[in-house]
Amino acid sequence: MSFINIVMLPDFISIISDGQITTNEVLTQSHFKKFESNPNGFVVGITGFELITNNIRKKFYYQPNLNFEEAELLLRAELEKYKSKQVNFGQHISFNAVIAGFPIENPKVPKALSFHVANQNISERYYEKSAILSLIPDDISFNPNQIITDNLNKSLNITPTFQVQTLQRNALYKVADQSQTVNKVIFQEIIEPKITDRNHYSSCQKKKTELISLFFIVFLLISL
């Protein structure tokens, strides 16, 4: 199992992963990226099975025009496709996935969903606006989210993105020190809402306000 951490805040989302792939307790890759980001304002990460991680990442890589809502539907479809696959006869695949991003309809409220696939079932958790979540290996005895939570707002003289990314790296290093399946190779990115989405949202809000004002003006004129 590998490590992915996501810090989701209203203005940005930061994701980090290590680069190690371990198959049957043997290190097979040391620089393997476990997530795929999109300039439309979302990121998808997968851990637990190299082939599935590769296949799902390619789906998103070759469809760069997806928005967050479309990406969520695609990820759900992929999880359904793989949930009944077997590693060996009678042994079903187990893996994790996460998606986080800024919805087109309301980019000011980011969303995240984490999924666990095991025994042909898919369980999920939903997060909105602000969250810290991790996909973690089985061989650690602490919660890496706590490292970030305990220190997130203590340093006020640095930018939020720099602080978050530094705390994420600290968490990854501690996980790598304890886990046999995580290394200290870092893949890390910042995800922000697409500018056109922000403008579209502001424009819609402005039009909505104008329509409400017009309605009251008409109502007052009729009442006179």
Short mmCIF file of C-alpha atoms in Angstrom, two decimals:
data_model
loop_
_atom_site.label_atom_id
_atom_site.label_comp_id
_atom_site.label_asym_id
_atom_site.label_seq_id
_atom_site.Cartn_x
_atom_site.Cartn_y
_atom_site.Cartn_z
CA MET A 1 0.00 0.00 0.00
CA SER A 2 1.11 3.56 -0.64
CA PHE A 3 0.55 7.03 0.76
CA ILE A 4 -1.56 9.91 -0.56
CA ASN A 5 -2.56 12.94 1.45
CA ILE A 6 -4.99 15.68 0.45
CA VAL A 7 -5.54 18.99 2.20
CA MET A 8 -8.69 20.64 0.88
CA LEU A 9 -9.37 24.29 1.68
CA PRO A 10 -11.88 26.70 0.09
CA ASP A 11 -9.18 28.39 -2.05
CA PHE A 12 -6.98 25.47 -3.04
CA ILE A 13 -6.36 21.73 -2.74
CA SER A 14 -2.90 20.28 -2.11
CA ILE A 15 -2.06 16.66 -2.86
CA ILE A 16 1.08 14.68 -2.12
CA SER A 17 2.11 11.08 -2.72
CA ASP A 18 5.24 9.00 -2.42
CA GLY A 19 6.71 7.13 -5.39
CA GLN A 20 7.15 3.55 -4.21
CA ILE A 21 5.50 0.49 -5.69
CA THR A 22 5.85 -2.74 -3.73
CA THR A 23 4.67 -6.05 -5.21
CA ASN A 24 4.72 -9.17 -3.03
CA GLU A 25 7.00 -7.34 -0.56
CA VAL A 26 9.49 -6.53 -3.34
CA LEU A 27 10.27 -2.95 -4.38
CA THR A 28 9.46 -2.70 -8.10
CA GLN A 29 9.35 1.08 -8.68
CA SER A 30 10.61 4.09 -6.75
CA HIS A 31 9.32 7.01 -8.87
CA PHE A 32 5.70 6.15 -9.57
CA LYS A 33 3.12 8.95 -9.50
CA LYS A 34 -0.16 7.87 -7.89
CA PHE A 35 -2.46 10.73 -8.88
CA GLU A 36 -3.59 12.64 -11.96
CA SER A 37 -4.50 16.32 -11.77
CA ASN A 38 -6.52 18.34 -14.26
CA PRO A 39 -6.38 22.09 -15.04
CA ASN A 40 -10.18 22.15 -14.77
CA GLY A 41 -9.74 22.04 -11.00
CA PHE A 42 -9.66 18.45 -9.73
CA VAL A 43 -7.34 15.57 -8.92
CA VAL A 44 -7.79 11.78 -8.76
CA GLY A 45 -5.56 9.44 -6.75
CA ILE A 46 -5.40 5.65 -6.45
CA THR A 47 -3.39 3.34 -4.19
CA GLY A 48 -3.20 -0.38 -3.55
CA PHE A 49 -2.78 -1.94 -6.99
CA GLU A 50 -0.29 -0.72 -9.60
CA LEU A 51 -2.13 -1.92 -12.72
CA ILE A 52 -5.41 -0.31 -11.63
CA THR A 53 -3.65 2.92 -10.68
CA ASN A 54 -2.05 3.06 -14.13
CA ASN A 55 -5.24 2.24 -16.01
CA ILE A 56 -7.41 4.75 -14.16
CA ARG A 57 -4.81 7.50 -14.40
CA LYS A 58 -4.66 6.99 -18.17
CA LYS A 59 -8.42 7.40 -18.40
CA PHE A 60 -8.11 10.88 -16.92
CA TYR A 61 -4.89 11.77 -18.72
CA TYR A 62 -6.47 11.17 -22.14
CA GLN A 63 -9.65 13.11 -21.26
CA PRO A 64 -8.27 16.55 -20.27
CA ASN A 65 -11.56 18.39 -20.88
CA LEU A 66 -13.47 16.68 -18.07
CA ASN A 67 -14.94 18.85 -15.33
CA PHE A 68 -15.22 17.71 -11.72
CA GLU A 69 -18.74 16.30 -12.07
CA GLU A 70 -17.81 14.29 -15.16
CA ALA A 71 -14.63 13.08 -13.49
CA GLU A 72 -16.57 11.81 -10.48
CA LEU A 73 -18.90 9.83 -12.75
CA LEU A 74 -15.94 8.37 -14.66
CA LEU A 75 -14.16 7.35 -11.44
CA ARG A 76 -17.29 5.66 -10.11
CA ALA A 77 -17.64 3.74 -13.37
CA GLU A 78 -14.02 2.59 -13.17
CA LEU A 79 -14.40 1.45 -9.56
CA GLU A 80 -17.48 -0.56 -10.50
CA LYS A 81 -15.53 -2.17 -13.35
CA TYR A 82 -12.66 -3.26 -11.13
CA LYS A 83 -14.41 -4.14 -7.86
CA SER A 84 -15.00 -7.79 -8.85
CA LYS A 85 -11.57 -8.45 -10.33
CA GLN A 86 -9.42 -11.12 -8.69
CA VAL A 87 -5.72 -11.09 -7.88
CA ASN A 88 -5.70 -14.87 -7.62
CA PHE A 89 -8.49 -17.41 -7.76
CA GLY A 90 -10.89 -16.58 -4.94
CA GLN A 91 -8.92 -13.49 -3.87
CA HIS A 92 -10.58 -10.25 -4.88
CA ILE A 93 -8.74 -7.00 -5.47
CA SER A 94 -8.52 -4.41 -2.70
CA PHE A 95 -7.56 -0.78 -3.38
CA ASN A 96 -8.35 2.83 -2.55
CA ALA A 97 -9.24 5.93 -4.55
CA VAL A 98 -9.90 9.60 -3.94
CA ILE A 99 -11.16 12.53 -5.97
CA ALA A 100 -11.10 16.17 -4.89
CA GLY A 101 -11.95 19.30 -6.81
CA PHE A 102 -14.02 22.37 -7.46
CA PRO A 103 -17.49 21.68 -8.92
CA ILE A 104 -18.56 23.75 -11.91
CA GLU A 105 -21.88 24.68 -10.29
CA ASN A 106 -20.25 26.08 -7.14
CA PRO A 107 -16.45 26.32 -7.24
CA LYS A 108 -16.40 28.17 -3.92
CA VAL A 109 -17.31 24.91 -2.15
CA PRO A 110 -14.77 22.20 -3.06
CA LYS A 111 -15.71 18.54 -2.68
CA ALA A 112 -13.80 15.34 -2.03
CA LEU A 113 -14.78 11.67 -1.98
CA SER A 114 -12.66 8.76 -0.79
CA PHE A 115 -13.40 5.16 -1.79
CA HIS A 116 -12.32 1.78 -0.44
CA VAL A 117 -12.82 -1.23 -2.68
CA ALA A 118 -12.72 -4.68 -1.03
CA ASN A 119 -14.62 -7.97 -1.25
CA GLN A 120 -16.49 -6.73 -4.35
CA ASN A 121 -17.94 -3.80 -2.39
CA ILE A 122 -17.29 -0.06 -2.58
CA SER A 123 -17.51 2.11 0.54
CA GLU A 124 -17.15 5.87 0.36
CA ARG A 125 -16.85 9.02 2.46
CA TYR A 126 -17.86 12.53 1.45
CA TYR A 127 -16.10 15.80 2.37
CA GLU A 128 -17.05 19.39 1.64
CA LYS A 129 -15.30 22.77 1.77
CA SER A 130 -12.42 21.82 4.14
CA ALA A 131 -10.86 18.45 4.91
CA ILE A 132 -7.63 16.57 5.51
CA LEU A 133 -7.66 12.99 4.29
CA SER A 134 -5.12 10.28 3.61
CA LEU A 135 -4.86 6.93 1.88
CA ILE A 136 -2.39 5.15 4.14
CA PRO A 137 -0.40 1.90 4.28
CA ASP A 138 -1.35 -0.85 6.71
CA ASP A 139 1.99 -0.92 8.55
CA ILE A 140 1.95 2.44 10.36
CA SER A 141 0.71 3.04 13.90
CA PHE A 142 -0.26 6.73 13.77
CA ASN A 143 -2.61 9.06 11.93
CA PRO A 144 -0.60 11.27 9.52
CA ASN A 145 -3.51 13.70 9.27
CA GLN A 146 -2.86 14.69 12.88
CA ILE A 147 0.58 16.06 12.00
CA ILE A 148 -1.08 18.54 9.65
CA THR A 149 -4.11 19.29 11.82
CA ASP A 150 -2.03 20.07 14.92
CA ASN A 151 0.22 22.55 13.10
CA LEU A 152 -1.86 24.00 10.29
CA ASN A 153 -2.41 27.51 11.64
CA LYS A 154 0.57 27.93 13.95
CA SER A 155 2.86 29.75 11.51
CA LEU A 156 1.15 32.93 10.36
CA ASN A 157 4.15 34.51 8.59
CA ILE A 158 4.13 32.16 5.59
CA THR A 159 1.63 31.62 2.81
CA PRO A 160 -1.06 28.96 3.34
CA THR A 161 0.07 26.93 0.32
CA PHE A 162 3.69 26.85 1.50
CA GLN A 163 2.64 25.87 5.01
CA VAL A 164 0.31 23.11 3.84
CA GLN A 165 2.87 21.64 1.44
CA THR A 166 5.57 21.71 4.13
CA LEU A 167 3.32 19.91 6.62
CA GLN A 168 2.37 17.34 4.00
CA ARG A 169 6.02 16.59 3.31
CA ASN A 170 6.67 16.23 7.04
CA ALA A 171 3.79 13.76 7.26
CA LEU A 172 5.08 11.78 4.27
CA TYR A 173 8.61 11.58 5.73
CA LYS A 174 7.25 10.21 9.01
CA VAL A 175 5.11 7.64 7.17
CA ALA A 176 8.13 6.60 5.08
CA ASP A 177 10.24 6.16 8.23
CA GLN A 178 7.75 3.64 9.58
CA SER A 179 6.31 1.94 6.49
CA GLN A 180 8.03 -0.63 4.29
CA THR A 181 5.84 0.35 1.32
CA VAL A 182 6.37 4.14 1.27
CA ASN A 183 9.52 6.03 0.23
CA LYS A 184 10.60 9.67 0.44
CA VAL A 185 10.20 10.45 -3.26
CA ILE A 186 7.67 13.28 -3.45
CA PHE A 187 5.00 14.08 -5.99
CA GLN A 188 3.08 17.18 -4.93
CA GLU A 189 0.74 19.64 -6.63
CA ILE A 190 -1.62 22.52 -5.88
CA ILE A 191 -5.10 22.40 -7.44
CA GLU A 192 -7.10 25.60 -7.82
CA PRO A 193 -10.53 26.35 -9.27
CA LYS A 194 -10.47 27.14 -12.96
CA ILE A 195 -10.56 30.89 -13.51
CA THR A 196 -13.46 30.67 -15.95
CA ASP A 197 -15.43 28.71 -13.35
CA ARG A 198 -14.94 31.50 -10.81
CA ASN A 199 -16.01 34.10 -13.37
CA HIS A 200 -19.00 32.02 -14.41
CA TYR A 201 -20.07 31.64 -10.79
CA SER A 202 -19.68 35.38 -10.10
CA SER A 203 -21.55 36.23 -13.30
CA CYS A 204 -24.43 33.93 -12.36
CA GLN A 205 -24.61 35.44 -8.89
CA LYS A 206 -24.61 38.95 -10.35
CA LYS A 207 -27.40 38.09 -12.80
CA LYS A 208 -29.40 36.47 -10.01
CA THR A 209 -29.09 39.64 -7.90
CA GLU A 210 -30.08 41.81 -10.86
CA LEU A 211 -33.15 39.69 -11.55
CA ILE A 212 -34.25 39.86 -7.91
CA SER A 213 -33.84 43.64 -7.93
CA LEU A 214 -35.80 43.91 -11.18
CA PHE A 215 -38.57 41.77 -9.72
CA PHE A 216 -38.96 44.08 -6.72
CA ILE A 217 -38.97 47.17 -8.94
CA VAL A 218 -41.72 45.70 -11.10
CA PHE A 219 -43.63 44.64 -8.00
CA LEU A 220 -43.43 48.17 -6.56
CA LEU A 221 -44.56 49.74 -9.84
CA ILE A 222 -47.55 47.43 -10.01
CA SER A 223 -48.45 48.26 -6.41
CA LEU A 224 -48.52 52.01 -7.05
#
